[in-house]
Coordinates of C-alpha atoms in Angstrom, one line a residue:
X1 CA 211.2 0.3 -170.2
X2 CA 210.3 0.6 -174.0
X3 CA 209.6 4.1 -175.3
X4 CA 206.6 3.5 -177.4
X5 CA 206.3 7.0 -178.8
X6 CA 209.9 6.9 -179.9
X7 CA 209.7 3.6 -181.2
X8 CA 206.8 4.4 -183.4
X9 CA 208.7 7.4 -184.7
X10 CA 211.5 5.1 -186.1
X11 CA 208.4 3.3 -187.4
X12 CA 208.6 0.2 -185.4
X13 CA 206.1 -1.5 -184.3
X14 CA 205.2 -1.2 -180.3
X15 CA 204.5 -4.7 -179.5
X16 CA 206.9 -6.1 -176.7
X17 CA 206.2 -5.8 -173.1
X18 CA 202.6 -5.4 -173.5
X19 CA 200.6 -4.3 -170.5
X20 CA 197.5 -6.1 -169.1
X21 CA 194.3 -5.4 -171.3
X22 CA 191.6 -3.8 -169.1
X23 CA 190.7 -0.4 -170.2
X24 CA 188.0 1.8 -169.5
X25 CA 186.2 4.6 -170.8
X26 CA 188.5 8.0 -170.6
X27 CA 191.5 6.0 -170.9
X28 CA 193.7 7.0 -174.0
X29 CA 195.8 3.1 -175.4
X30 CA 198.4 2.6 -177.7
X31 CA 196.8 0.7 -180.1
X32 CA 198.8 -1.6 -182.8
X33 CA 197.9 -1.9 -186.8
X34 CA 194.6 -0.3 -186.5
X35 CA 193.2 -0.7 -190.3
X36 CA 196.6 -2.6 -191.0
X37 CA 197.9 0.9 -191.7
X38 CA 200.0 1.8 -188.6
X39 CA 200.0 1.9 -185.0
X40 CA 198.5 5.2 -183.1
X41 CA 197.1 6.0 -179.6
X42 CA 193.2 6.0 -179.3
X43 CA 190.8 6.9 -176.7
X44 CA 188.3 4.3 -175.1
X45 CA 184.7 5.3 -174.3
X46 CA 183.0 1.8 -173.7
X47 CA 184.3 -1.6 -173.6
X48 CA 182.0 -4.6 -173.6
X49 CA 183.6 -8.1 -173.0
X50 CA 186.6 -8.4 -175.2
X51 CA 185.4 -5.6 -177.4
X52 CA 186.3 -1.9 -177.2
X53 CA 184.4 1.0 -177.9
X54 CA 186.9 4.0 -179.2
X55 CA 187.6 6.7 -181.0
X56 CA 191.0 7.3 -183.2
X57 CA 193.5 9.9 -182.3
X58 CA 195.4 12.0 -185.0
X59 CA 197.7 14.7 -184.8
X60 CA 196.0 16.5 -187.7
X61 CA 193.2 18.6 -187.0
X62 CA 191.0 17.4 -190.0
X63 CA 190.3 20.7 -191.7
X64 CA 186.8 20.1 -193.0
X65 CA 186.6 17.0 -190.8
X66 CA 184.9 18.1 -187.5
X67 CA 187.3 16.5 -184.8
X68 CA 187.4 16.9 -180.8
X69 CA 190.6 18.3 -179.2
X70 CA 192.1 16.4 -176.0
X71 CA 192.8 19.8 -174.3
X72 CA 195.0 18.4 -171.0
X73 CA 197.1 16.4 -173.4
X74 CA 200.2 15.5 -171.5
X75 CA 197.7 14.4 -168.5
X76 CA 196.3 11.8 -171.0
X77 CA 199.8 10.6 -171.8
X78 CA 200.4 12.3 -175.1
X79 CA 203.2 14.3 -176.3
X80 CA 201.5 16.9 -178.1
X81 CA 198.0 18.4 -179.0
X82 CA 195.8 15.7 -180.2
X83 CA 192.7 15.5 -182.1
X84 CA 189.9 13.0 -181.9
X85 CA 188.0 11.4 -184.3
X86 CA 183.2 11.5 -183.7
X87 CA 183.2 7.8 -185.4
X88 CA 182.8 5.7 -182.7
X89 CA 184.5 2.4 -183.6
X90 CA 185.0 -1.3 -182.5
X91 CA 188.0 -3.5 -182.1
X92 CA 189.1 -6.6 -179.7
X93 CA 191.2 -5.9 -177.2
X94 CA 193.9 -8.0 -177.7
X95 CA 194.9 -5.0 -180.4
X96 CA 195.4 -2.7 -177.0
X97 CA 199.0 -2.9 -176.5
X98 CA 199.2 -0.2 -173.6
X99 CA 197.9 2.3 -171.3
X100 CA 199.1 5.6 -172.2
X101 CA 197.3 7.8 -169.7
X102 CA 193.8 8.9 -168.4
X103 CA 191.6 11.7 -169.6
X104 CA 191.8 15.5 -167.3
X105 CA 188.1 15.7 -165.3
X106 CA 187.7 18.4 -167.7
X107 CA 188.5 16.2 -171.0
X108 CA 186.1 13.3 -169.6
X109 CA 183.1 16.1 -168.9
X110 CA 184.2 17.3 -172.7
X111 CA 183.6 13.7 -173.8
X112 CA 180.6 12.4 -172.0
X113 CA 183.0 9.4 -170.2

């Protein structure tokens, strides 16, 4: 099995063994070249047809940037405290490259999924 998170941290790119593309709202993805920066984990609150509906993850709380924390982290398959973008954002699936992990019941309440 490919470690993702580590292999991101070496600054690789996570693309191999990808994992069938059918997310749903609450789910958090590793997502690859979002804004052909780098690859990061996001979390999905709509998807319609190919499209998906998200919002970008950061580790970095945003200072004056108002940003939602993911407060059962490890349940959503993350390794530490994440933050979460308001802009609501659009991209094709075919950039999903895997399911990292679901959202707590209390994270999806938090985030209206």
């Amino acid at each position: 099995m490919v470690d993702y998170l580590n292999q991101y941290k070496k600054g690789q790119k996570a693309r191999h063994n990808r994992s069938p593309r059918n997310p749903n709202p609450g789910e958090v993805w590793w997502i690859e070249n979002l804004d052909g920066v780098k690859d990061r984990p996001i979390l999905v609150t709509g998807v319609q047809g190919g499209s998906v509906m998200f919002r970008r993850c950061t580790s970095q709380n945003g200072g004056a940037q108002s940003r939602d924390v993911i407060e059962d982290y490890m349940e959503a398959g993350l390794e530490k405290e994440t933050f979460v973008d308001r802009e609501v954002r659009t991209i094709q699936s075919t950039h999903l490259v895997r399911k990292l992990g679901t959202l707590s019941k209390y994270d999806r309440e938090k985030f209206r999924l």
